[in-house]
Coordinates of C-alpha atoms in Angstrom, one line a residue:
X4 CA 9.3 18.6 -23.0
X5 CA 6.9 17.7 -20.5
X6 CA 6.4 19.4 -17.6
X7 CA 5.7 17.4 -15.0
X8 CA 6.4 13.5 -15.2
X9 CA 4.7 11.3 -12.4
X10 CA 6.5 7.6 -11.9
X11 CA 3.1 5.6 -11.2
X12 CA -0.5 5.6 -12.4
X13 CA -1.7 5.0 -8.7
X14 CA -4.0 7.1 -6.7
X15 CA -1.4 9.1 -5.7
X16 CA 0.1 9.6 -8.8
X17 CA -3.3 10.1 -10.7
X18 CA -4.0 12.4 -8.2
X19 CA -1.4 14.8 -8.6
X20 CA -2.4 14.2 -12.8
X21 CA -4.9 15.7 -12.4
X22 CA -3.8 19.0 -9.6
X23 CA -1.2 19.6 -12.4
X24 CA -3.3 19.2 -15.8
X25 CA -5.8 21.4 -13.6
X26 CA -2.8 24.2 -13.6
X27 CA -2.0 23.6 -17.1
X28 CA 1.3 21.4 -17.1
X29 CA 1.9 19.4 -19.6
X30 CA 1.7 15.9 -17.8
X31 CA 3.0 12.5 -18.4
X32 CA 1.9 9.3 -16.2
X33 CA 4.1 5.9 -16.7
X34 CA 2.1 2.9 -15.1
X35 CA 5.0 0.0 -15.5
X36 CA 1.6 -2.5 -15.4
X37 CA -2.4 -1.4 -15.2
X38 CA -3.2 1.7 -13.4
X39 CA -5.0 2.4 -9.8
X40 CA -2.8 0.8 -7.6
X41 CA -3.6 -2.1 -4.6
X42 CA -6.9 -0.6 -4.8
X43 CA -8.0 -2.3 -7.7
X44 CA -7.9 -5.4 -5.2
X45 CA -10.2 -4.3 -3.2
X46 CA -13.9 -5.2 -3.1
X47 CA -15.5 -3.0 -1.4
X48 CA -14.0 0.9 -0.5
X49 CA -16.4 2.6 2.4
X50 CA -13.8 4.7 4.1
X51 CA -13.1 7.2 1.2
X52 CA -15.2 11.1 2.3
X53 CA -18.8 11.8 0.7
X54 CA -18.3 8.2 -1.3
X55 CA -20.8 5.7 0.8
X56 CA -19.6 2.8 -0.9
X57 CA -17.4 1.6 -4.2
X58 CA -15.6 -1.2 -5.6
X59 CA -11.8 -0.6 -5.6
X60 CA -11.6 -1.2 -9.2
X61 CA -14.2 1.6 -10.2
X62 CA -12.6 3.9 -7.7
X63 CA -9.3 3.8 -10.1
X64 CA -12.2 3.2 -12.6
X65 CA -12.8 7.1 -12.4
X66 CA -9.6 8.4 -10.8
X67 CA -8.5 7.4 -14.4
X68 CA -10.2 8.9 -16.5
X69 CA -10.8 11.9 -14.8
X70 CA -7.4 12.6 -14.9
X71 CA -7.4 11.1 -18.5
X72 CA -10.6 13.4 -19.7
X73 CA -8.6 16.9 -18.1
X74 CA -5.9 16.0 -19.9
X75 CA -2.9 14.2 -18.9
X76 CA -0.9 11.2 -21.7
X77 CA -1.4 8.0 -19.6
X78 CA 1.5 5.4 -20.7
X79 CA 2.3 1.9 -20.3
X80 CA 5.4 1.7 -20.3
X81 CA 8.4 0.6 -17.6
X82 CA 10.7 3.0 -16.0
X83 CA 13.9 2.4 -15.8
X84 CA 15.9 5.2 -15.0
X85 CA 16.0 8.8 -14.0
X86 CA 19.3 11.9 -14.5
X87 CA 19.3 14.8 -15.0
X88 CA 18.9 18.0 -12.6
X89 CA 16.7 20.4 -12.0
X90 CA 18.5 22.9 -13.5
X91 CA 19.3 21.3 -16.7
X92 CA 16.2 18.8 -16.4
X93 CA 15.4 14.7 -15.8
X94 CA 15.1 12.9 -18.4
X95 CA 13.1 9.8 -18.1
X96 CA 14.4 6.4 -19.3
X97 CA 11.8 3.9 -19.7
X98 CA 12.1 -0.4 -20.8
X99 CA 10.8 0.3 -24.5
X100 CA 13.9 2.2 -25.7
X101 CA 12.1 5.5 -25.1
X102 CA 13.3 8.6 -22.7
X103 CA 11.0 11.6 -22.0
X104 CA 12.2 15.2 -20.3
X105 CA 10.2 16.7 -17.7
X106 CA 11.0 20.0 -15.4
X107 CA 10.1 17.8 -12.3
X108 CA 9.4 14.9 -10.9
X109 CA 6.6 13.1 -9.5
X110 CA 7.4 9.8 -7.8
X111 CA 4.6 8.0 -7.0
X112 CA 5.3 3.9 -7.1
X113 CA 4.1 2.5 -4.2
X114 CA 4.6 0.5 -2.2
X115 CA 3.5 -3.3 -2.1
X116 CA 2.2 -5.5 0.9
X117 CA 4.5 -8.7 1.9
X118 CA 2.4 -11.5 0.8
X119 CA 2.3 -15.3 2.7
X120 CA 3.8 -17.3 0.0
X121 CA 1.4 -19.6 0.1
X122 CA -1.6 -22.0 -2.2
X123 CA -4.8 -20.3 -2.3
X124 CA -3.0 -17.0 -1.1
X125 CA -4.1 -14.3 -4.2
X126 CA -7.2 -16.4 -4.8
X127 CA -8.5 -16.0 -1.5
X128 CA -7.6 -11.2 -1.1
X129 CA -11.0 -9.9 -0.9
X130 CA -12.6 -13.3 -0.5
X131 CA -11.4 -13.2 3.3
X132 CA -7.8 -12.3 3.2
X133 CA -7.6 -8.7 3.3
X134 CA -3.6 -7.0 4.0
X135 CA -5.3 -3.8 5.5
X136 CA -7.1 -4.2 8.6
X137 CA -8.3 -0.6 8.9
X138 CA -9.2 -0.9 4.9
X139 CA -11.5 -3.7 5.4
X140 CA -12.3 -4.5 9.6
X141 CA -15.6 -2.9 9.4
X142 CA -16.9 -6.4 7.1
X143 CA -15.9 -8.2 9.7
X144 CA -17.8 -6.8 12.5
X145 CA -19.1 -9.7 15.1
X146 CA -17.3 -12.0 13.7
X147 CA -13.6 -14.0 13.8
X148 CA -10.2 -12.9 12.8
X149 CA -7.0 -13.2 12.9
X150 CA -3.8 -11.3 12.1
X151 CA -0.4 -12.6 11.0
X152 CA 3.5 -10.6 11.8
X153 CA 4.9 -9.6 14.2
X154 CA 6.0 -6.3 14.3
X155 CA 3.7 -3.0 15.2
X156 CA 1.6 -2.8 12.3
X157 CA 0.0 -6.8 13.2
X158 CA -0.3 -5.3 16.9
X159 CA -1.4 -2.4 16.4
X160 CA -4.3 -4.3 13.6
X161 CA -4.5 -6.6 16.2
X162 CA -6.0 -4.0 18.7
X163 CA -7.7 -2.5 16.1
X164 CA -9.6 -4.9 15.5
X165 CA -10.0 -6.5 18.6
X166 CA -12.3 -2.9 18.8
X167 CA -15.3 -4.6 15.4
X168 CA -14.8 -8.3 16.2
X169 CA -15.5 -11.1 18.0
X170 CA -12.4 -12.7 18.3
X171 CA -9.0 -11.8 17.2
X172 CA -6.0 -14.5 16.8
X173 CA -2.5 -13.0 16.5
X174 CA -0.6 -14.9 14.5
X175 CA 2.9 -14.4 15.2
X176 CA 6.2 -17.4 13.8
X177 CA 8.5 -16.1 16.9
X178 CA 8.1 -16.5 20.7
X179 CA 9.6 -13.0 21.1
X180 CA 7.4 -10.0 18.9
X181 CA 9.6 -7.0 16.8
X182 CA 6.6 -4.7 18.1
X183 CA 7.0 -1.9 20.6
X184 CA 6.6 -4.0 24.2
X185 CA 4.1 -1.7 25.5
X186 CA 1.9 -2.0 22.0
X187 CA 2.1 -5.8 23.0
X188 CA 1.4 -5.4 26.7
X189 CA -2.1 -3.7 25.8
X190 CA -2.9 -6.7 23.0
X191 CA -2.1 -9.2 26.2
X192 CA -5.2 -7.2 27.8
X193 CA -7.7 -7.8 25.9
X194 CA -10.3 -10.1 26.8
X195 CA -10.7 -10.7 23.2
X196 CA -7.2 -10.8 21.8
X197 CA -5.6 -14.6 21.5
X198 CA -1.7 -14.1 20.9
X199 CA -0.9 -17.8 19.1
X200 CA 3.4 -18.4 19.0
X201 CA 5.3 -19.9 17.4
X202 CA 2.8 -20.7 14.5
X203 CA 3.2 -19.9 10.6
X204 CA 0.4 -20.3 8.9
X205 CA 0.5 -23.3 6.8
X206 CA -3.1 -23.5 4.8
X207 CA -5.9 -21.9 3.4
X208 CA -9.1 -23.2 3.3
X209 CA -13.2 -22.6 2.5
X210 CA -15.1 -21.9 -1.1
X211 CA -15.4 -19.3 -2.4
X212 CA -14.3 -17.9 1.0
X213 CA -11.7 -17.9 3.6
X214 CA -13.3 -20.4 6.7
X215 CA -10.6 -21.9 7.9
X216 CA -6.7 -21.4 8.3
X217 CA -4.3 -24.3 9.2
X218 CA -1.0 -23.4 11.4
X219 CA 2.0 -24.9 11.8
X220 CA 3.6 -24.5 15.2
X221 CA 7.5 -23.8 14.6
X222 CA 9.0 -26.1 17.0
X223 CA 7.8 -29.5 16.7
X224 CA 5.9 -29.4 13.6
X225 CA 2.6 -29.8 15.0
X226 CA -0.3 -28.4 13.1
X227 CA -4.1 -26.8 13.9
X228 CA -7.1 -25.3 12.3
X229 CA -8.5 -22.3 13.4
X230 CA -11.7 -21.5 12.4
X231 CA -12.0 -17.9 10.5
X232 CA -14.1 -14.9 9.0
X233 CA -11.5 -13.4 7.4
X234 CA -7.2 -12.9 7.4
X235 CA -4.8 -9.4 7.7
X236 CA -1.4 -10.2 6.6
X237 CA 1.0 -7.5 8.0
X238 CA 4.4 -9.5 7.0
X239 CA 5.7 -5.5 5.7
X240 CA 5.6 -4.3 2.8
X241 CA 7.6 -3.6 -0.7
X242 CA 8.3 -0.5 -2.1
X243 CA 9.1 0.0 -5.0
X244 CA 12.3 1.8 -5.1
X245 CA 15.8 0.1 -6.0
X246 CA 15.8 1.9 -9.0
X247 CA 15.8 5.3 -7.4
X248 CA 18.8 4.3 -4.3
X249 CA 21.5 7.0 -6.3
X250 CA 18.3 9.8 -7.0
X251 CA 17.0 10.4 -3.8
X252 CA 17.4 9.3 -0.4
X253 CA 15.6 6.3 0.8
X254 CA 15.4 4.8 4.3
X255 CA 14.6 1.7 5.2
X256 CA 13.0 1.6 1.2
X257 CA 11.1 4.6 1.4
X258 CA 11.8 7.8 -0.2
X259 CA 12.3 10.0 2.3
X260 CA 10.1 13.2 2.2
X261 CA 8.4 15.5 4.4
X262 CA 4.1 16.3 4.9
X263 CA 5.5 18.8 1.6
X264 CA 6.3 15.7 -1.0
X265 CA 9.4 17.1 -1.2
X266 CA 12.4 15.0 -1.5
X267 CA 16.3 15.5 -1.6
X268 CA 17.2 16.8 -4.6
X269 CA 15.5 20.0 -6.1
X270 CA 12.6 19.1 -8.4
X271 CA 12.0 15.3 -8.3
X272 CA 8.6 14.8 -5.3
X273 CA 7.2 11.9 -3.6
X274 CA 3.9 11.0 -2.6
X275 CA 1.5 8.1 -2.0
X276 CA 2.5 4.8 -0.3
X277 CA 6.1 5.5 -1.2
X278 CA 6.9 8.2 0.9
X279 CA 8.6 8.3 4.4
X280 CA 5.1 7.7 7.0
X281 CA 3.6 6.4 9.2
X282 CA -0.7 6.5 8.3
X283 CA -0.8 4.5 4.3
X284 CA -4.7 4.7 3.4
X285 CA -6.0 5.7 0.1
X286 CA -7.5 8.9 1.2
X287 CA -3.6 10.3 2.1
X288 CA -2.2 8.9 -0.8
X289 CA -4.5 11.1 -2.8
X290 CA -4.0 14.4 -0.6
X291 CA 0.0 13.0 -1.1
X292 CA -0.7 13.2 -4.9
X293 CA -2.4 16.7 -4.9
X294 CA 0.3 18.1 -2.6
X295 CA 3.0 17.0 -5.0
X296 CA 1.7 18.3 -7.9
X297 CA 1.4 21.5 -6.1
X298 CA 4.6 21.1 -5.0
X299 CA 6.1 20.6 -8.9
X300 CA 3.8 23.1 -10.1
X301 CA 5.0 26.3 -7.6
X302 CA 9.1 24.6 -8.3
X303 CA 7.9 25.3 -12.1
X304 CA 6.6 28.4 -11.6
X305 CA 8.6 30.0 -9.0
X306 CA 11.8 28.0 -8.7

């Protein structure tokens, strides 16, 4: 039996593993694909305290090495179910058919950015296509960018970028926004922010980096091209929580948990982008990992 099983080897999960091992806890991390989470797709990270600049891959690799050098076991297997209780311990079932047990579980499975699903999107990710304005906006200072989406995040991103770049296009497929009216009104007041509706992005052009987007009017199917240096996709996220819907309480697909990272189930904790919260950044994911691990340690020691 492990002391703590962590599901997910992204920044939150690996940070939790570091804190758990430093406390002497027998720690196992299960990851379905590759360690590092979404950050491995970020060419440059410039907003992590005390690290002026580092690639997302190098950051993830350093975090992985730190956790494993401390003795955390990272196993690449997909978690398919969790049963048990705080009193009897938790059983984690794996796709390989194996099982493991633990006194506490930390869910750090993350959330994936919803993609547009158009040609060359993956190819140009990190080369003009981004899913995080606050992460990558500074790279486009003085340039022209577009934001696609109609919710609060998209409008907030457009407003934020308007303070950084020369020109922002906010593109939404409907004439009306889902975002709060106050946000939309604030966006409309910005001279360097142009709202374009009802349009969708149909094509991405440019090599080796994005330089043009083709947008299509949803009412008459007419198209036009916009020269841009960057495109920020803000059409939502998809938390990886389907298998936990009968285990812990979800809200909008995210696992409910406060700043203490406790779920509604004693002995099960949540960390990172999968937790219900407003800010989802690399720093907040790592912070959640530390908080969740310390909470799990207290639970094991104090009950």
